[in-house]
Structures are given as C-alpha cells and as structure tokens.
GROMACS .gro file of C-alpha atoms in nm:
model
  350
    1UNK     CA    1   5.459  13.880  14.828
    2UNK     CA    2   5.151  13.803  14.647
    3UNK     CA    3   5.182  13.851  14.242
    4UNK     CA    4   5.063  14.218  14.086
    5UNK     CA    5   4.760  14.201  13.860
    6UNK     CA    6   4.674  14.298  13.584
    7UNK     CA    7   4.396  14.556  13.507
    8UNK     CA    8   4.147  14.671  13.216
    9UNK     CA    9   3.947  14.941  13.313
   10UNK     CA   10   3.696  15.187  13.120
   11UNK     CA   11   3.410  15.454  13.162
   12UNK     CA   12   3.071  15.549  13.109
   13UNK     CA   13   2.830  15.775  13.130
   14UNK     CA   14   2.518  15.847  12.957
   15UNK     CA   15   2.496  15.449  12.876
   16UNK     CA   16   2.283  15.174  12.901
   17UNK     CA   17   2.350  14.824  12.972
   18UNK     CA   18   2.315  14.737  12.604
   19UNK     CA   19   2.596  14.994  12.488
   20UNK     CA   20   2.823  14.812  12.819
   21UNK     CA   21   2.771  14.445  12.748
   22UNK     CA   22   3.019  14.381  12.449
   23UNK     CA   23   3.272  14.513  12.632
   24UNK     CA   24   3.195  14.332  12.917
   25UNK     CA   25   3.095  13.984  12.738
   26UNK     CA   26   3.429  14.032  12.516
   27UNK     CA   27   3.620  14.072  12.765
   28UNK     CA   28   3.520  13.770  13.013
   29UNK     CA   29   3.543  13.577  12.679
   30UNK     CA   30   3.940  13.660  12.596
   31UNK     CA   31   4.091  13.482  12.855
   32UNK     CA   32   4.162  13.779  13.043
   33UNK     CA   33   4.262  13.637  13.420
   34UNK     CA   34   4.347  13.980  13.564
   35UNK     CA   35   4.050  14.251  13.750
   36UNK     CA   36   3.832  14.402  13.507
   37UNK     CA   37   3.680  14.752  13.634
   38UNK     CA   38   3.423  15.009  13.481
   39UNK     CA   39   3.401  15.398  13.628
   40UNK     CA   40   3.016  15.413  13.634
   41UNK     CA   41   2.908  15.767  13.635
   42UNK     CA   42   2.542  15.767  13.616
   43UNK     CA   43   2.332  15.745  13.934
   44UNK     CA   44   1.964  15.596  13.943
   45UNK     CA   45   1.852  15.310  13.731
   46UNK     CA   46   2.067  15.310  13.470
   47UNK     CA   47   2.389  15.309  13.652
   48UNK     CA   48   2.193  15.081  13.863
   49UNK     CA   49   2.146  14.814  13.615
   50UNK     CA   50   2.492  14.842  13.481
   51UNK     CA   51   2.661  14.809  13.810
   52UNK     CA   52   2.453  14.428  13.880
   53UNK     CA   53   2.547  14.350  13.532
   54UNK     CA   54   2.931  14.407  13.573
   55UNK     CA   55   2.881  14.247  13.888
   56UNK     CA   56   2.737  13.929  13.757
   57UNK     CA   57   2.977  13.870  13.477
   58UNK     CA   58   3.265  13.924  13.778
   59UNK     CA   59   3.391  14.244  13.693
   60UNK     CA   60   3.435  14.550  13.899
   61UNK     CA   61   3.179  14.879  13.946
   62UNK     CA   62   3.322  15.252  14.075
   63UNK     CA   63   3.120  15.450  14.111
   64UNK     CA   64   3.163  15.834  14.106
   65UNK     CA   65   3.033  16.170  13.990
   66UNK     CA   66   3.081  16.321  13.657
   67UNK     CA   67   3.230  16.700  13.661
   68UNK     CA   68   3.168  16.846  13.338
   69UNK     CA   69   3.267  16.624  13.025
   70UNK     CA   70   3.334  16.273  13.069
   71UNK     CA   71   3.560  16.297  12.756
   72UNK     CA   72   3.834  16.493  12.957
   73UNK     CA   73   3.780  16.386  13.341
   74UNK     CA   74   3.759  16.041  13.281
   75UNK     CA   75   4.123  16.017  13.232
   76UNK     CA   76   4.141  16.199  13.630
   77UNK     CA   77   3.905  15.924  13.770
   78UNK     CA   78   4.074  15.670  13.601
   79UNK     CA   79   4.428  15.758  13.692
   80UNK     CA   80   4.324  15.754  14.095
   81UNK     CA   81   4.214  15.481  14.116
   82UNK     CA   82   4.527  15.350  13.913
   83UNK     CA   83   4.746  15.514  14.189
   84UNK     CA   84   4.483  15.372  14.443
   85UNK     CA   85   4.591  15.028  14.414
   86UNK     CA   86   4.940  15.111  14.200
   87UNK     CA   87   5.149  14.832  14.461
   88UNK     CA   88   4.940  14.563  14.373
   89UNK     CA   89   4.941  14.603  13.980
   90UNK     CA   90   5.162  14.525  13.689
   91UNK     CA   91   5.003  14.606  13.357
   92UNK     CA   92   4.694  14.860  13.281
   93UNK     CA   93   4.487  14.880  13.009
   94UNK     CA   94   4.243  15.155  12.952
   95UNK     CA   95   3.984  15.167  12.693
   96UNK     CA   96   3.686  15.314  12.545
   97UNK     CA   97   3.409  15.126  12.623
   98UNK     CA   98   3.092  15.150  12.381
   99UNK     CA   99   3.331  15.018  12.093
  100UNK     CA  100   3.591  14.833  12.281
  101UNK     CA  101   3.574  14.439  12.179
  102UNK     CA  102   3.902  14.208  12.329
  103UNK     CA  103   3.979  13.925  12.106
  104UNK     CA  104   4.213  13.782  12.314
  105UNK     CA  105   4.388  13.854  12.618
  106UNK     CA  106   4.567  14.170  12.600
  107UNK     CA  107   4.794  14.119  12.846
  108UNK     CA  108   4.984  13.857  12.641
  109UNK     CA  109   5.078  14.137  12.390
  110UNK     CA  110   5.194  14.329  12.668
  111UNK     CA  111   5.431  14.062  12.806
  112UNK     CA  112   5.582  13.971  12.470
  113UNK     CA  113   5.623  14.306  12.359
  114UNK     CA  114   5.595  14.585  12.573
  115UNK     CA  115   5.975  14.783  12.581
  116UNK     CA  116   5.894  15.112  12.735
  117UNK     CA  117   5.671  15.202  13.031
  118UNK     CA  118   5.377  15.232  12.786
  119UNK     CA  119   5.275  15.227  12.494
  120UNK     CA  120   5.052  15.435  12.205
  121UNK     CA  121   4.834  15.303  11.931
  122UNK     CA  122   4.819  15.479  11.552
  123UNK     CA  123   4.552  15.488  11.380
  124UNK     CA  124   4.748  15.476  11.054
  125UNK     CA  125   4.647  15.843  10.891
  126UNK     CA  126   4.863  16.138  10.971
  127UNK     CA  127   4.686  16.471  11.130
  128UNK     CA  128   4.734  16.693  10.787
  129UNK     CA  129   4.542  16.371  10.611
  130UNK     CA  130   4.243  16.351  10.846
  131UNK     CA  131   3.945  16.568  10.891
  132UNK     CA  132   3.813  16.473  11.238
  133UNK     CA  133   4.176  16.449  11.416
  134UNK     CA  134   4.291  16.793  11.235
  135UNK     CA  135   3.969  16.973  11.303
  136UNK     CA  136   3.982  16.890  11.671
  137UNK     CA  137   4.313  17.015  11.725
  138UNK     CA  138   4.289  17.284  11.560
  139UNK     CA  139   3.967  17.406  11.800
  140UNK     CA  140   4.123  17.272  12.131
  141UNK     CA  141   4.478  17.392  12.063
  142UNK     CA  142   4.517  17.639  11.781
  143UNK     CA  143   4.843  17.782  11.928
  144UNK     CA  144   5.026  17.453  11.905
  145UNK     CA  145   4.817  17.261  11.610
  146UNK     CA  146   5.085  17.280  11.326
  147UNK     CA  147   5.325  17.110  11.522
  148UNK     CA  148   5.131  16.780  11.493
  149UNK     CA  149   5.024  16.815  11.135
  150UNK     CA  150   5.280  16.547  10.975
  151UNK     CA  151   5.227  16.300  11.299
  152UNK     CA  152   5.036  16.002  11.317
  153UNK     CA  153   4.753  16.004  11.480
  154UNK     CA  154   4.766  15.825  11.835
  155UNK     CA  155   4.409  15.708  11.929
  156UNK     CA  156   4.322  15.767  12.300
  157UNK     CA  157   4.120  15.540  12.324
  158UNK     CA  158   4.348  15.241  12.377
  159UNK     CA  159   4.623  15.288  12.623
  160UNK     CA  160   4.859  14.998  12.836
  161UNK     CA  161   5.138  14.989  12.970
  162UNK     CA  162   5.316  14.948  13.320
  163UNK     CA  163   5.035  15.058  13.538
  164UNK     CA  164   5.206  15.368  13.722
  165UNK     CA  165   5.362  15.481  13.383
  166UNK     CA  166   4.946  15.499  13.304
  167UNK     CA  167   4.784  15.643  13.574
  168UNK     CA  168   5.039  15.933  13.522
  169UNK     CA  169   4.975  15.922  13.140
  170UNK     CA  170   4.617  15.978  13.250
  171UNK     CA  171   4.640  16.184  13.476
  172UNK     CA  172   4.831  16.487  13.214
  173UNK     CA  173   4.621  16.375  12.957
  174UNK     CA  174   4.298  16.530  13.193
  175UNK     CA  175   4.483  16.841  13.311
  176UNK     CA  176   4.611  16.938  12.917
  177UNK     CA  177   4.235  16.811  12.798
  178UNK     CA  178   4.075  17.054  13.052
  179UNK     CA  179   4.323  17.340  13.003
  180UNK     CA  180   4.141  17.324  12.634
  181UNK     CA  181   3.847  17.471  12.742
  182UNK     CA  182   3.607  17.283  12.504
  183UNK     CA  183   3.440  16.951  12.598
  184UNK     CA  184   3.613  16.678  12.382
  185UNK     CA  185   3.960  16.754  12.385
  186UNK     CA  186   4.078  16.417  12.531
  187UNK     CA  187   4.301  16.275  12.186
  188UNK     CA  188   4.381  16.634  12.090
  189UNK     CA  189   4.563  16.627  12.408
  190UNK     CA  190   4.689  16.295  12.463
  191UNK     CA  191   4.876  16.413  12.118
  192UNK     CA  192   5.016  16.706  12.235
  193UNK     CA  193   5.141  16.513  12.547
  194UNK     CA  194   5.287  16.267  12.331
  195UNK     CA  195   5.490  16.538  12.123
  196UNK     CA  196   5.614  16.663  12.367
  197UNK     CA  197   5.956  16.535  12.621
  198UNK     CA  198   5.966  16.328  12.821
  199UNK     CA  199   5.682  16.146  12.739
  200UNK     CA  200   5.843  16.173  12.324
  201UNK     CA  201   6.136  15.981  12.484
  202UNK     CA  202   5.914  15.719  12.716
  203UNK     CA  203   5.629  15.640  12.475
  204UNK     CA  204   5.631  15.318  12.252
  205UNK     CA  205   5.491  15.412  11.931
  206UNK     CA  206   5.280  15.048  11.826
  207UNK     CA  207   5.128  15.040  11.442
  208UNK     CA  208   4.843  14.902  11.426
  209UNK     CA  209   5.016  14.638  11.207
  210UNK     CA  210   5.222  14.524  11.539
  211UNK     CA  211   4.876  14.380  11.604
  212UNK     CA  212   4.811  14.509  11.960
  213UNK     CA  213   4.542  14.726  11.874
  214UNK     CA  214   4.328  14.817  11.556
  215UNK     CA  215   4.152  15.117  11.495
  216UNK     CA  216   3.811  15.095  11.299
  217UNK     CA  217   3.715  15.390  11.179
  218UNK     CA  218   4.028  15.498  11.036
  219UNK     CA  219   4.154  15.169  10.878
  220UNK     CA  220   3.804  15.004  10.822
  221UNK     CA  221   3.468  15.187  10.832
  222UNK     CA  222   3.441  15.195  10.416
  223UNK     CA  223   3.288  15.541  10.434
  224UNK     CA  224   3.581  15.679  10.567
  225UNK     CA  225   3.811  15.475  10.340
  226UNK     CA  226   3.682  15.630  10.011
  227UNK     CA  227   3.903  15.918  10.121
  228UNK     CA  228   4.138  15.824  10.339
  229UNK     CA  229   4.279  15.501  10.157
  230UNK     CA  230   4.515  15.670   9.965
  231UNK     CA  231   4.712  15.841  10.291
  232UNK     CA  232   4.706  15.579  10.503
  233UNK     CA  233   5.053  15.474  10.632
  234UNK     CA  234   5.022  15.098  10.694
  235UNK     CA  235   4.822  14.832  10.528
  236UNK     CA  236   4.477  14.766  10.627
  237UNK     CA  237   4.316  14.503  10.845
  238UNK     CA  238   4.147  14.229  10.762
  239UNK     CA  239   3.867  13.972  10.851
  240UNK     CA  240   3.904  13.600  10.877
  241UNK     CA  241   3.674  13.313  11.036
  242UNK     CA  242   3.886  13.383  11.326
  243UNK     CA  243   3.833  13.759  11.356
  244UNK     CA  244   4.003  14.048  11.223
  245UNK     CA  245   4.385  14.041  11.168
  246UNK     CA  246   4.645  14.255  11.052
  247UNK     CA  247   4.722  14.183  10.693
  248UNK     CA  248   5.022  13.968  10.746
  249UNK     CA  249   4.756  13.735  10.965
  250UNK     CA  250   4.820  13.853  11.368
  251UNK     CA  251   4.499  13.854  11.536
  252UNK     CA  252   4.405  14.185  11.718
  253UNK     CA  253   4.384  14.120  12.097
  254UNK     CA  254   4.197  14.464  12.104
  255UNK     CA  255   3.942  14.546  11.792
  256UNK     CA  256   3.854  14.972  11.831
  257UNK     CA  257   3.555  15.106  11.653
  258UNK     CA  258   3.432  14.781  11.566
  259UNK     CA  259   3.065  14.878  11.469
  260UNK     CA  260   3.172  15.182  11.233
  261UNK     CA  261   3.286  14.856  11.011
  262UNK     CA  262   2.912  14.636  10.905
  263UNK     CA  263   3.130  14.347  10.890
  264UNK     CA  264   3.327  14.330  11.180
  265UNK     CA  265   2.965  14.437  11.409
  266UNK     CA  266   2.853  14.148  11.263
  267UNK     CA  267   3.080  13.894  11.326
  268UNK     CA  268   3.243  14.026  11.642
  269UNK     CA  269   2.883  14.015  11.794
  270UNK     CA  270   2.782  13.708  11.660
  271UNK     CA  271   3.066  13.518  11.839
  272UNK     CA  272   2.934  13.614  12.186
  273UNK     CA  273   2.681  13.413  12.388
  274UNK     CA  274   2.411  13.637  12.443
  275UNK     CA  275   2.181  13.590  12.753
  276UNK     CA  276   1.823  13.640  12.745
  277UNK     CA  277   1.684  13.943  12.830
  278UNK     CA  278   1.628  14.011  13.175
  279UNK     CA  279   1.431  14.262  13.437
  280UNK     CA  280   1.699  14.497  13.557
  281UNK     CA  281   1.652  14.395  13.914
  282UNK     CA  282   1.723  13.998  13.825
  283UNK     CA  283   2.052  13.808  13.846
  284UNK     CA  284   2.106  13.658  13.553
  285UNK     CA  285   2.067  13.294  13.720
  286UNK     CA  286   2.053  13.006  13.475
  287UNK     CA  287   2.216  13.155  13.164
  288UNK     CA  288   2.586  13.173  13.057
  289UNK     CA  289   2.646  13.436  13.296
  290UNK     CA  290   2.573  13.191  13.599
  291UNK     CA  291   2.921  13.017  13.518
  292UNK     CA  292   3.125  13.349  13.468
  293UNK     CA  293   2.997  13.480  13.801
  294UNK     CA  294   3.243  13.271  14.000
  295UNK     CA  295   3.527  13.496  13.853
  296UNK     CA  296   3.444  13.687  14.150
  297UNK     CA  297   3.474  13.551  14.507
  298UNK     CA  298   3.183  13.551  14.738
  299UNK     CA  299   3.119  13.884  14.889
  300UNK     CA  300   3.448  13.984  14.766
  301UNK     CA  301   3.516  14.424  14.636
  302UNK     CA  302   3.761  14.514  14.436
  303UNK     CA  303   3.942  14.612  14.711
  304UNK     CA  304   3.996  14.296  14.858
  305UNK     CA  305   4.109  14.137  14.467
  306UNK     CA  306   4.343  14.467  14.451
  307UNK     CA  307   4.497  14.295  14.819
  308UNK     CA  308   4.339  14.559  15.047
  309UNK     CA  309   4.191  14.303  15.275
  310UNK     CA  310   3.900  14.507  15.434
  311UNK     CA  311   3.898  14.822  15.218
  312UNK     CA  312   3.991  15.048  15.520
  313UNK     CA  313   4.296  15.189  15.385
  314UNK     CA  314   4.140  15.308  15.042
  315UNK     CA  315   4.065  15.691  15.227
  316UNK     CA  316   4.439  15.678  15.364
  317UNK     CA  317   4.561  15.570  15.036
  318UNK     CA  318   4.391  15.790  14.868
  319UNK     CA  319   4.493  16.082  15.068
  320UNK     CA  320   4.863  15.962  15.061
  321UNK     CA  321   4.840  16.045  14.665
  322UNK     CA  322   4.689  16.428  14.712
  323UNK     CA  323   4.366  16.378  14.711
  324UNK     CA  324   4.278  16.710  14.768
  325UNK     CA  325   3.942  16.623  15.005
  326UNK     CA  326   3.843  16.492  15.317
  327UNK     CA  327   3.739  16.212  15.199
  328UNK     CA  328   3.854  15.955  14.950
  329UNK     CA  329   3.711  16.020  14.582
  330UNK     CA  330   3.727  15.663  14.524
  331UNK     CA  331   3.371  15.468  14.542
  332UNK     CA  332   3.416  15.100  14.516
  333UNK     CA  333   3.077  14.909  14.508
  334UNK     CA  334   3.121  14.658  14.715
  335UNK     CA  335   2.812  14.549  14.905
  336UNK     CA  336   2.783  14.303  15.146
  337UNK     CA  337   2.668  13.896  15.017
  338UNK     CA  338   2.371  13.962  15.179
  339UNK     CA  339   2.241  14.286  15.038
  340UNK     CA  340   2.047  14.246  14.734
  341UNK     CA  341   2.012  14.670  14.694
  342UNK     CA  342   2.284  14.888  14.566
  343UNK     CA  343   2.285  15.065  14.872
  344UNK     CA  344   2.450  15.450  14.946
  345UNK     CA  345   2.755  15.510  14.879
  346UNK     CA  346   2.979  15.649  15.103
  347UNK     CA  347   3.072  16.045  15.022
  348UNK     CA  348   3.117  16.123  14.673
  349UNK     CA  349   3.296  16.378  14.510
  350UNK     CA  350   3.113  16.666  14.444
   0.00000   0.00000   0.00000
C-alpha cells in the first residue's frame, strides 16, 4: 500500500496572483514534500492566471463556483474534496491564504505533537477582551454569544489535523456558518463548534506559544497591541534573523496575519526569491520557478498524486460521500501536457 500524503490546501476568490504568491512561494520554500492545493473560485483571467501560476510552482488548482460568501462555503468545498481523496491522506492543513506564510514544514509539528484528531490555534485574547471576535459573535449568534465570552479565541484560519477528523471539522463549520445568516460568520462558528461536545472532547487546544501557529493581528500588529497587551493570555512573539519565534525561541512553522505586523511583511517577504514579472499567459521559464516545477510530474492532476490513476473514479467517489448531484462537484484542473489553454471544465456546480 502506497504511503498517505500529506495535504495543505486553501481558497480564493476575488484575488489576484500577487495576493496568491506568498502563500504559494512560502510554501514550496518550507520543505513541505506533501500535495499542495488551492480552491480557485474566480473564472476568466484572473482565476486564469492563478491557476498557471500554482501550476508552475507544482501545486494543485480546483476549480469551482462560489455560492454566496466565500467566508462560509469555503469550508464545504474544502471538506469534499478532503473526503474526495480521504484513503490516500494522513495529515490536512487548511489555511487562509492572502496572509498565510509557512516557515517550515508544518507537517513536522504535526508528527511530533499532534494527540487528538485535530487540533485548534488561539489567538491569545479571550472573546470578552476583543472587539472584532466579540462583535462578530454577537451579530452571527446572539442567542448563544455569552457562552463564549471568557474563551479564547480559536482562529479559523489555521486548522490540521488527521485529514478525515478535518474535512468533518469543515464541513460543520459551513453548515453552523451558513445557519448564521450573515456573510462572515466562519470563526464565530468554528467557536461555537468548538464549545460545544464532542468536538469540546476531540479538539486539541495549541497556544500559540506551542509554536505551531502564530496569529498576527492579535499578538503582533502594534495597533492592536496598544489595547490588547494588557489581556493577552500568553507572551508575545518575537522576530529573529531566522524569522519569528515564540518567546522562549521555537520557530513558527505557520506565521498568520503576517502583513498586519510592518516588520514581519518585511522580512517574511524579503526571504523569498521573487521572479520577474511576467505576461499572464507565459510560463515562468528561466527563473527560480523553472526548478520548482518538477515538484509536479509531467502531465500529472492531482488526481493521479492523490493515487487515483486516471481520475475516473473522482464522480463515483464523490457520489459515494452524498454528493447530492449528478455530477461530481469536484473540478480538478488537470489538462493534458500538450494543452497550453485552460480549457472547459467539466460540469460545475451551480
């Protein structure tokens, strides 16, 4: 039996290529070995150009349709294509993308200290302490805010854990966030879940001093810190020459909200190789990206890396798990070596 794998996997909409690539660069750069994917909502150019770019660097484009907020159906998307290729993977990892950088490889974290089937990242302020976190509840679930006041905040926008455990996580996070009836209720949500058995029993509550994961905006953009410092439950970051560390010196494989913090943008970016600027339609050909390209095998999808040889059993996969259509939501781009277009998709959810 051929090992699982180990994937990170994001979305966007609404994005261009610029607002993609530290992610992307970052992540290539960690010493990640496992599939790296991106749910690519936008259609035309800009998804377009995004889709070649992930593709050059050897990561992974799917491509779908958004339904209303990408803030609460992401987490749906996400979590099929989890159960989509659930056999053939071990750990997932799913992030926020715009201000997502990876240090190092996460999955190392995972392996040394993952105990439970996943795991939840604070952001070191407690809802009763925290504008932004306390307002949001309060609009998405007023009936049931007052139960989370004295909690820490758990920021949805870093999860991992054992990939099935995930894809479910996701999965309840979209149906609660949607239930909400406003369009960002995503972390309010995820919260809620969290509070609430089994998941209270199941989740692995990780500091950000544990060093998996830090948080930017709560525990380093200085705006915020005026205010906050003085109710923050755990020390604060720090940067080195190396990159930014918790303060007893464990280097973040995962750095959150990077750019809220001047510092951190500028360092953080400053240690990637950027490429030179080129027409959307090019391959990247002679520049830094020419090298990472043969991540990917030739003419290889990510159904084939995932161990679905030809890709024919993604619709009867799909409709194994309940996909509730008669045809598979999931839209790998996966074109053949000799097609330079993106091509048409086959039928996407409408």
């Amino acid at each position: 039996m051929a090992p699982k794998k180990d994937l990170v996997i994001g979305a966007v909409a609404g994005y261009e290529w610029a607002d993609v690539e530290v992610w992307a660069r970052s992540l290539v750069a960690s010493g990640f070995a496992g599939v790296g994917v991106v749910v690519v909502y936008d259609r035309g150019r800009r998804g377009d150009v995004v889709v070649q770019k992930l593709k050059a660097l050897g990561l992974y484009a799917v491509r779908m349709s958004l339904r209303g907020s990408v803030y609460n159906t992401r987490f749906d998307d996400i979590a099929q294509v989890l159960r989509t290729f659930a056999r053939s993977l071990r750990f997932a990892i799913v992030t926020d993308v715009r201000d997502v950088y990876f240090q190092t490889d996460p999955v190392l974290w995972l392996e040394n200290h993952l105990e439970r089937s996943f795991l939840a990242v604070g952001e070191g302020v407690r809802y009763c302490d925290e504008a932004w976190n306390r307002n949001n509840l309060q609009r998405s679930f007023p009936a049931h805010a007052e139960r989370l006041w004295p909690k820490v905040v758990r920021n949805v926008g870093v999860l991992a854990g054992q990939a099935g455990a995930v894809a479910d996580l996701c999965l309840a996070v979209s149906l609660i966030a949607e239930s909400a009836g406003g369009p960002v209720a995503d972390q309010s949500a995820y919260n809620l879940l969290l509070d609430m058995e089994p998941y209270r029993s199941a989740v692995q509550l990780v500091a950000s001093e544990d060093g998996f994961a830090c948080q930017g905006a709560t525990l380093g953009d200085p705006r915020l810190l005026r205010t906050l410092r003085p109710f923050l439950v755990e020390p604060e970051p720090v940067l080195t020459a190396e990159g930014v560390r918790t303060s007893a010196g464990k280097l973040y494989p995962i750095v959150h909200q990077y750019d809220r913090v001047p510092e951190w943008n500028r360092m953080l970016r400053g240690r990637l190789r950027w490429a030179p600027a080129v027409d959307a339609g090019d391959m990247v050909g002679s520049t830094p990206d020419s090298a990472l390209r043969q991540r990917e095998p030739s003419g290889s999808g990510l159904a084939r890396i995932l161990g679905d040889a030809d890709g024919a059993s993604i619709l009867h996969v799909a409709q194994s798990i309940g996909v509730p259509r008669a045809s598979s939501s999931i839209q790998l781009y996966s074109p053949a070596p000799d097609d330079s277009s993106l091509g048409e998709e086959s039928k996407v959810r409408e």
